[in-house]
Amino acid sequence: MDNLVKICGLSTPETLDAALNAGADMVGFVRFPKSPRHVSLNLGHKLSLQAKGRAQRVVLLVDPGDEDLAQAVEALNPDLIQLHGSESPARVAEIRSMVRRPVMKALGVAEPSDLQALTPYAGGVDHILLDAKPPRTAEALPGGNGVAFDWRLLNGLDRKVSFMLSGGLDPDNVAEAIRLTKPGAVDVSSGVEVGPGRKDPARIEAFIRAARTAFAAAHH
């Protein structure tokens, strides 16, 4: 995972096209009914076909049962599964062997001790996504809350750990986030929206442009 930009929570053909035309490396489709970005299996199937061959297709699931998992994989045929719930390392490894495709586990970060959670997942997962821990409110979603964590917490992270950075990123702060944390990839959802679940093509393009420029600067 090297200098990749992911736009998550895409739910219309128009905004998906905006992300693809702007050069997104990965596009994410959310299968979680409580989210304003949730897509049905039918819509997810159509969007996945639209993105095929143009970007890596990611389906985001939250503590999926075996049947939910099988349905999502069959309908969306994703290149990667993103697990955004409280899946244990054993469950992640089980899902990975069931779907026979790469799996990314999202872990919430709010304080230094949260980074210790990475270790048990290291061997059984292909990628790690570090997101802000959701606010402690009933309405909070597992992700996509537009909240950032203190990026300086990652200063002590083992640099051999490649991770995707998420949580509160937007076109204005993504460059600083990349400079401070040196992630392998960045992920945005609410930061390119004009309302819950409503993506803005101009913000998508601005985010990708800012991230590309920052990744290039980090290599110099």
PDB file of C-alpha atoms in Angstrom:
ATOM      1  CA  MET A   1       0.000   0.000   0.000  1.00  0.00           C
ATOM      2  CA  ASP A   2       2.081   2.850  -1.323  1.00  0.00           C
ATOM      3  CA  ASN A   3       0.810   6.435  -1.720  1.00  0.00           C
ATOM      4  CA  LEU A   4      -2.769   5.382  -2.365  1.00  0.00           C
ATOM      5  CA  VAL A   5      -5.834   7.608  -2.098  1.00  0.00           C
ATOM      6  CA  LYS A   6      -9.189   6.078  -1.162  1.00  0.00           C
ATOM      7  CA  ILE A   7     -12.575   7.771  -1.427  1.00  0.00           C
ATOM      8  CA  CYS A   8     -15.045   5.884   0.772  1.00  0.00           C
ATOM      9  CA  GLY A   9     -18.817   5.912   1.100  1.00  0.00           C
ATOM     10  CA  LEU A  10     -19.582   6.499  -2.578  1.00  0.00           C
ATOM     11  CA  SER A  11     -23.242   5.860  -3.301  1.00  0.00           C
ATOM     12  CA  THR A  12     -24.165   7.430  -6.662  1.00  0.00           C
ATOM     13  CA  PRO A  13     -22.886   6.824 -10.212  1.00  0.00           C
ATOM     14  CA  GLU A  14     -22.096  10.548 -10.564  1.00  0.00           C
ATOM     15  CA  THR A  15     -19.915  10.867  -7.470  1.00  0.00           C
ATOM     16  CA  LEU A  16     -18.219   7.544  -8.202  1.00  0.00           C
ATOM     17  CA  ASP A  17     -17.350   8.875 -11.665  1.00  0.00           C
ATOM     18  CA  ALA A  18     -15.983  12.047 -10.064  1.00  0.00           C
ATOM     19  CA  ALA A  19     -13.673   9.956  -7.867  1.00  0.00           C
ATOM     20  CA  LEU A  20     -12.570   7.731 -10.749  1.00  0.00           C
ATOM     21  CA  ASN A  21     -11.968  10.656 -13.109  1.00  0.00           C
ATOM     22  CA  ALA A  22      -9.949  12.461 -10.433  1.00  0.00           C
ATOM     23  CA  GLY A  23      -7.689   9.422 -10.133  1.00  0.00           C
ATOM     24  CA  ALA A  24      -8.755   7.687  -6.905  1.00  0.00           C
ATOM     25  CA  ASP A  25      -6.780   4.467  -6.388  1.00  0.00           C
ATOM     26  CA  MET A  26      -9.497   2.883  -4.252  1.00  0.00           C
ATOM     27  CA  VAL A  27     -13.237   3.436  -3.993  1.00  0.00           C
ATOM     28  CA  GLY A  28     -15.263   2.277  -1.012  1.00  0.00           C
ATOM     29  CA  PHE A  29     -18.863   1.093  -0.790  1.00  0.00           C
ATOM     30  CA  VAL A  30     -20.521   0.902   2.623  1.00  0.00           C
ATOM     31  CA  ARG A  31     -22.747  -2.012   3.613  1.00  0.00           C
ATOM     32  CA  PHE A  32     -24.064  -0.796   6.976  1.00  0.00           C
ATOM     33  CA  PRO A  33     -27.762   0.168   7.160  1.00  0.00           C
ATOM     34  CA  LYS A  34     -27.248   2.779   9.906  1.00  0.00           C
ATOM     35  CA  SER A  35     -24.897   4.771   7.680  1.00  0.00           C
ATOM     36  CA  PRO A  36     -26.152   7.532   5.348  1.00  0.00           C
ATOM     37  CA  ARG A  37     -23.667   6.046   2.838  1.00  0.00           C
ATOM     38  CA  HIS A  38     -25.193   2.533   2.885  1.00  0.00           C
ATOM     39  CA  VAL A  39     -25.743   0.941  -0.533  1.00  0.00           C
ATOM     40  CA  SER A  40     -28.108  -1.914  -1.326  1.00  0.00           C
ATOM     41  CA  LEU A  41     -26.681  -5.075  -2.863  1.00  0.00           C
ATOM     42  CA  ASN A  42     -28.237  -4.087  -6.196  1.00  0.00           C
ATOM     43  CA  LEU A  43     -26.802  -0.557  -6.206  1.00  0.00           C
ATOM     44  CA  GLY A  44     -23.469  -1.833  -4.875  1.00  0.00           C
ATOM     45  CA  HIS A  45     -23.320  -4.327  -7.741  1.00  0.00           C
ATOM     46  CA  LYS A  46     -23.886  -1.564 -10.327  1.00  0.00           C
ATOM     47  CA  LEU A  47     -21.353   0.792  -8.762  1.00  0.00           C
ATOM     48  CA  SER A  48     -18.774  -1.984  -8.519  1.00  0.00           C
ATOM     49  CA  LEU A  49     -19.178  -2.782 -12.217  1.00  0.00           C
ATOM     50  CA  GLN A  50     -18.776   0.935 -12.998  1.00  0.00           C
ATOM     51  CA  ALA A  51     -15.461   1.020 -11.113  1.00  0.00           C
ATOM     52  CA  LYS A  52     -14.106  -2.317 -12.367  1.00  0.00           C
ATOM     53  CA  GLY A  53     -10.642  -1.975 -13.867  1.00  0.00           C
ATOM     54  CA  ARG A  54     -10.426   1.722 -12.949  1.00  0.00           C
ATOM     55  CA  ALA A  55      -9.766   1.521  -9.198  1.00  0.00           C
ATOM     56  CA  GLN A  56      -9.580  -1.052  -6.439  1.00  0.00           C
ATOM     57  CA  ARG A  57     -13.090  -1.719  -5.152  1.00  0.00           C
ATOM     58  CA  VAL A  58     -13.497  -1.941  -1.387  1.00  0.00           C
ATOM     59  CA  VAL A  59     -16.600  -3.089   0.472  1.00  0.00           C
ATOM     60  CA  LEU A  60     -16.890  -1.845   4.063  1.00  0.00           C
ATOM     61  CA  LEU A  61     -18.623  -4.215   6.493  1.00  0.00           C
ATOM     62  CA  VAL A  62     -19.293  -3.938  10.231  1.00  0.00           C
ATOM     63  CA  ASP A  63     -19.176  -7.214  12.195  1.00  0.00           C
ATOM     64  CA  PRO A  64     -20.637  -9.150   9.257  1.00  0.00           C
ATOM     65  CA  GLY A  65     -22.202 -12.568   9.697  1.00  0.00           C
ATOM     66  CA  ASP A  66     -21.229 -15.284   7.235  1.00  0.00           C
ATOM     67  CA  GLU A  67     -24.357 -14.757   5.126  1.00  0.00           C
ATOM     68  CA  ASP A  68     -23.936 -10.961   4.970  1.00  0.00           C
ATOM     69  CA  LEU A  69     -20.329 -11.475   3.976  1.00  0.00           C
ATOM     70  CA  ALA A  70     -21.175 -13.975   1.232  1.00  0.00           C
ATOM     71  CA  GLN A  71     -23.917 -11.744  -0.192  1.00  0.00           C
ATOM     72  CA  ALA A  72     -21.681  -8.679  -0.262  1.00  0.00           C
ATOM     73  CA  VAL A  73     -18.834 -10.546  -1.931  1.00  0.00           C
ATOM     74  CA  GLU A  74     -21.124 -12.091  -4.530  1.00  0.00           C
ATOM     75  CA  ALA A  75     -22.918  -8.825  -5.377  1.00  0.00           C
ATOM     76  CA  LEU A  76     -19.993  -6.390  -5.284  1.00  0.00           C
ATOM     77  CA  ASN A  77     -17.078  -8.703  -6.147  1.00  0.00           C
ATOM     78  CA  PRO A  78     -14.701  -6.409  -4.205  1.00  0.00           C
ATOM     79  CA  ASP A  79     -10.940  -6.406  -4.578  1.00  0.00           C
ATOM     80  CA  LEU A  80     -10.629  -5.860  -0.819  1.00  0.00           C
ATOM     81  CA  ILE A  81     -12.816  -6.281   2.284  1.00  0.00           C
ATOM     82  CA  GLN A  82     -12.679  -3.521   4.926  1.00  0.00           C
ATOM     83  CA  LEU A  83     -13.787  -4.591   8.411  1.00  0.00           C
ATOM     84  CA  HIS A  84     -14.908  -1.650  10.505  1.00  0.00           C
ATOM     85  CA  GLY A  85     -16.486  -3.280  13.556  1.00  0.00           C
ATOM     86  CA  SER A  86     -15.181  -5.067  16.630  1.00  0.00           C
ATOM     87  CA  GLU A  87     -14.013  -8.138  14.730  1.00  0.00           C
ATOM     88  CA  SER A  88     -11.452 -10.136  16.723  1.00  0.00           C
ATOM     89  CA  PRO A  89      -8.119 -11.185  15.191  1.00  0.00           C
ATOM     90  CA  ALA A  90      -9.483 -14.747  14.946  1.00  0.00           C
ATOM     91  CA  ARG A  91     -12.638 -13.574  13.147  1.00  0.00           C
ATOM     92  CA  VAL A  92     -10.594 -11.426  10.750  1.00  0.00           C
ATOM     93  CA  ALA A  93      -8.414 -14.427   9.871  1.00  0.00           C
ATOM     94  CA  GLU A  94     -11.551 -16.562   9.410  1.00  0.00           C
ATOM     95  CA  ILE A  95     -13.122 -13.979   7.083  1.00  0.00           C
ATOM     96  CA  ARG A  96      -9.902 -13.681   5.113  1.00  0.00           C
ATOM     97  CA  SER A  97      -9.781 -17.435   4.498  1.00  0.00           C
ATOM     98  CA  MET A  98     -13.495 -17.518   3.599  1.00  0.00           C
ATOM     99  CA  VAL A  99     -13.399 -14.726   1.008  1.00  0.00           C
ATOM    100  CA  ARG A 100      -9.935 -15.531  -0.368  1.00  0.00           C
ATOM    101  CA  ARG A 101      -9.132 -11.900  -1.041  1.00  0.00           C
ATOM    102  CA  PRO A 102      -7.260  -9.184   0.884  1.00  0.00           C
ATOM    103  CA  VAL A 103      -8.717  -7.870   4.131  1.00  0.00           C
ATOM    104  CA  MET A 104      -8.146  -4.509   5.812  1.00  0.00           C
ATOM    105  CA  LYS A 105      -8.984  -4.038   9.505  1.00  0.00           C
ATOM    106  CA  ALA A 106      -9.924  -0.604  10.834  1.00  0.00           C
ATOM    107  CA  LEU A 107      -8.736   0.234  14.347  1.00  0.00           C
ATOM    108  CA  GLY A 108      -9.832   3.261  16.346  1.00  0.00           C
ATOM    109  CA  VAL A 109      -7.207   5.561  17.859  1.00  0.00           C
ATOM    110  CA  ALA A 110      -7.702   8.101  20.645  1.00  0.00           C
ATOM    111  CA  GLU A 111      -4.698   7.560  22.941  1.00  0.00           C
ATOM    112  CA  PRO A 112      -1.244   5.903  22.788  1.00  0.00           C
ATOM    113  CA  SER A 113      -2.437   2.596  24.306  1.00  0.00           C
ATOM    114  CA  ASP A 114      -4.833   2.101  21.359  1.00  0.00           C
ATOM    115  CA  LEU A 115      -1.843   1.382  19.113  1.00  0.00           C
ATOM    116  CA  GLN A 116      -1.139  -1.791  21.085  1.00  0.00           C
ATOM    117  CA  ALA A 117      -4.219  -3.280  19.423  1.00  0.00           C
ATOM    118  CA  LEU A 118      -2.281  -3.511  16.139  1.00  0.00           C
ATOM    119  CA  THR A 119      -0.051  -6.368  17.243  1.00  0.00           C
ATOM    120  CA  PRO A 120      -2.651  -9.173  17.502  1.00  0.00           C
ATOM    121  CA  TYR A 121      -3.902  -8.410  13.981  1.00  0.00           C
ATOM    122  CA  ALA A 122      -0.497  -8.147  12.317  1.00  0.00           C
ATOM    123  CA  GLY A 123      -0.229 -11.699  10.958  1.00  0.00           C
ATOM    124  CA  GLY A 124      -3.835 -12.271   9.922  1.00  0.00           C
ATOM    125  CA  VAL A 125      -4.644  -9.119   7.985  1.00  0.00           C
ATOM    126  CA  ASP A 126      -3.328  -7.575   4.760  1.00  0.00           C
ATOM    127  CA  HIS A 127      -3.740  -3.907   5.686  1.00  0.00           C
ATOM    128  CA  ILE A 128      -4.413  -1.782   8.762  1.00  0.00           C
ATOM    129  CA  LEU A 129      -6.548   1.360   8.697  1.00  0.00           C
ATOM    130  CA  LEU A 130      -6.104   3.776  11.591  1.00  0.00           C
ATOM    131  CA  ASP A 131      -9.224   5.836  12.209  1.00  0.00           C
ATOM    132  CA  ALA A 132     -10.356   8.175  14.957  1.00  0.00           C
ATOM    133  CA  LYS A 133     -12.303   6.381  17.681  1.00  0.00           C
ATOM    134  CA  PRO A 134     -15.979   7.280  17.233  1.00  0.00           C
ATOM    135  CA  PRO A 135     -17.469   9.780  19.689  1.00  0.00           C
ATOM    136  CA  ARG A 136     -19.280   8.139  22.597  1.00  0.00           C
ATOM    137  CA  THR A 137     -22.768   8.989  21.440  1.00  0.00           C
ATOM    138  CA  ALA A 138     -25.598   6.734  20.359  1.00  0.00           C
ATOM    139  CA  GLU A 139     -25.635   8.291  16.876  1.00  0.00           C
ATOM    140  CA  ALA A 140     -21.923   7.742  16.281  1.00  0.00           C
ATOM    141  CA  LEU A 141     -21.016   5.413  13.429  1.00  0.00           C
ATOM    142  CA  PRO A 142     -17.971   3.106  13.455  1.00  0.00           C
ATOM    143  CA  GLY A 143     -16.396   5.509  10.932  1.00  0.00           C
ATOM    144  CA  GLY A 144     -17.232   8.491   8.749  1.00  0.00           C
ATOM    145  CA  ASN A 145     -17.810  10.802  11.719  1.00  0.00           C
ATOM    146  CA  GLY A 146     -15.514  13.557  10.460  1.00  0.00           C
ATOM    147  CA  VAL A 147     -13.373  13.364  13.610  1.00  0.00           C
ATOM    148  CA  ALA A 148      -9.571  13.410  13.587  1.00  0.00           C
ATOM    149  CA  PHE A 149      -7.274  11.994  16.260  1.00  0.00           C
ATOM    150  CA  ASP A 150      -3.987  13.506  17.394  1.00  0.00           C
ATOM    151  CA  TRP A 151      -1.655  12.413  14.588  1.00  0.00           C
ATOM    152  CA  ARG A 152       1.377  12.887  16.849  1.00  0.00           C
ATOM    153  CA  LEU A 153       0.306   9.656  18.581  1.00  0.00           C
ATOM    154  CA  LEU A 154       1.763   7.807  15.593  1.00  0.00           C
ATOM    155  CA  ASN A 155       5.287   9.126  16.202  1.00  0.00           C
ATOM    156  CA  GLY A 156       6.171   5.986  18.133  1.00  0.00           C
ATOM    157  CA  LEU A 157       4.656   3.580  15.626  1.00  0.00           C
ATOM    158  CA  ASP A 158       6.953   0.953  14.134  1.00  0.00           C
ATOM    159  CA  ARG A 159       7.734   2.337  10.680  1.00  0.00           C
ATOM    160  CA  LYS A 160       7.627  -1.185   9.229  1.00  0.00           C
ATOM    161  CA  VAL A 161       3.865  -1.076   9.806  1.00  0.00           C
ATOM    162  CA  SER A 162       2.217   0.197   6.636  1.00  0.00           C
ATOM    163  CA  PHE A 163      -1.159   1.749   7.378  1.00  0.00           C
ATOM    164  CA  MET A 164      -3.943   3.741   5.812  1.00  0.00           C
ATOM    165  CA  LEU A 165      -4.796   6.954   7.666  1.00  0.00           C
ATOM    166  CA  SER A 166      -8.426   7.953   8.110  1.00  0.00           C
ATOM    167  CA  GLY A 167     -10.579  10.073  10.390  1.00  0.00           C
ATOM    168  CA  GLY A 168     -11.395  13.755   9.913  1.00  0.00           C
ATOM    169  CA  LEU A 169      -9.288  14.189   6.780  1.00  0.00           C
ATOM    170  CA  ASP A 170     -10.341  16.798   4.223  1.00  0.00           C
ATOM    171  CA  PRO A 171      -8.793  18.735   1.310  1.00  0.00           C
ATOM    172  CA  ASP A 172      -7.374  21.340   3.709  1.00  0.00           C
ATOM    173  CA  ASN A 173      -5.607  19.087   6.227  1.00  0.00           C
ATOM    174  CA  VAL A 174      -4.611  15.969   4.278  1.00  0.00           C
ATOM    175  CA  ALA A 175      -1.204  17.408   3.300  1.00  0.00           C
ATOM    176  CA  GLU A 176      -0.315  18.097   6.942  1.00  0.00           C
ATOM    177  CA  ALA A 177      -1.556  14.640   7.947  1.00  0.00           C
ATOM    178  CA  ILE A 178       0.678  12.981   5.336  1.00  0.00           C
ATOM    179  CA  ARG A 179       3.678  15.106   6.372  1.00  0.00           C
ATOM    180  CA  LEU A 180       3.277  14.212  10.050  1.00  0.00           C
ATOM    181  CA  THR A 181       2.333  10.527   9.852  1.00  0.00           C
ATOM    182  CA  LYS A 182       3.861   9.280   6.563  1.00  0.00           C
ATOM    183  CA  PRO A 183       1.046   6.813   5.877  1.00  0.00           C
ATOM    184  CA  GLY A 184       1.008   4.317   3.039  1.00  0.00           C
ATOM    185  CA  ALA A 185      -2.440   5.553   2.048  1.00  0.00           C
ATOM    186  CA  VAL A 186      -5.151   8.030   3.041  1.00  0.00           C
ATOM    187  CA  ASP A 187      -8.897   7.537   3.223  1.00  0.00           C
ATOM    188  CA  VAL A 188     -11.698  10.120   3.228  1.00  0.00           C
ATOM    189  CA  SER A 189     -15.473   9.980   3.446  1.00  0.00           C
ATOM    190  CA  SER A 190     -17.275  12.800   5.276  1.00  0.00           C
ATOM    191  CA  GLY A 191     -14.425  15.231   4.513  1.00  0.00           C
ATOM    192  CA  VAL A 192     -15.510  15.410   0.857  1.00  0.00           C
ATOM    193  CA  GLU A 193     -19.238  15.781   1.572  1.00  0.00           C
ATOM    194  CA  VAL A 194     -21.653  18.717   1.599  1.00  0.00           C
ATOM    195  CA  GLY A 195     -24.057  16.822   3.875  1.00  0.00           C
ATOM    196  CA  PRO A 196     -24.286  13.328   5.415  1.00  0.00           C
ATOM    197  CA  GLY A 197     -23.669  10.875   2.589  1.00  0.00           C
ATOM    198  CA  ARG A 198     -23.720  13.600  -0.105  1.00  0.00           C
ATOM    199  CA  LYS A 199     -20.332  13.642  -1.830  1.00  0.00           C
ATOM    200  CA  ASP A 200     -19.103  16.793  -3.584  1.00  0.00           C
ATOM    201  CA  PRO A 201     -17.168  16.191  -6.841  1.00  0.00           C
ATOM    202  CA  ALA A 202     -15.140  19.399  -6.380  1.00  0.00           C
ATOM    203  CA  ARG A 203     -14.058  18.377  -2.867  1.00  0.00           C
ATOM    204  CA  ILE A 204     -13.191  14.862  -4.074  1.00  0.00           C
ATOM    205  CA  GLU A 205     -10.947  16.310  -6.771  1.00  0.00           C
ATOM    206  CA  ALA A 206      -9.361  18.791  -4.344  1.00  0.00           C
ATOM    207  CA  PHE A 207      -8.649  16.045  -1.807  1.00  0.00           C
ATOM    208  CA  ILE A 208      -6.984  13.754  -4.336  1.00  0.00           C
ATOM    209  CA  ARG A 209      -4.900  16.616  -5.735  1.00  0.00           C
ATOM    210  CA  ALA A 210      -3.748  17.702  -2.262  1.00  0.00           C
ATOM    211  CA  ALA A 211      -2.896  14.134  -1.244  1.00  0.00           C
ATOM    212  CA  ARG A 212      -0.911  13.472  -4.448  1.00  0.00           C
ATOM    213  CA  THR A 213       1.102  16.673  -3.990  1.00  0.00           C
ATOM    214  CA  ALA A 214       1.850  15.804  -0.351  1.00  0.00           C
ATOM    215  CA  PHE A 215       2.897  12.234  -1.136  1.00  0.00           C
ATOM    216  CA  ALA A 216       5.260  13.528  -3.842  1.00  0.00           C
ATOM    217  CA  ALA A 217       6.764  16.067  -1.410  1.00  0.00           C
ATOM    218  CA  ALA A 218       7.227  13.366   1.243  1.00  0.00           C
ATOM    219  CA  HIS A 219       9.434  11.412  -1.184  1.00  0.00           C
ATOM    220  CA  HIS A 220      11.730  14.366  -1.692  1.00  0.00           C
TER     221      HIS A 220
END
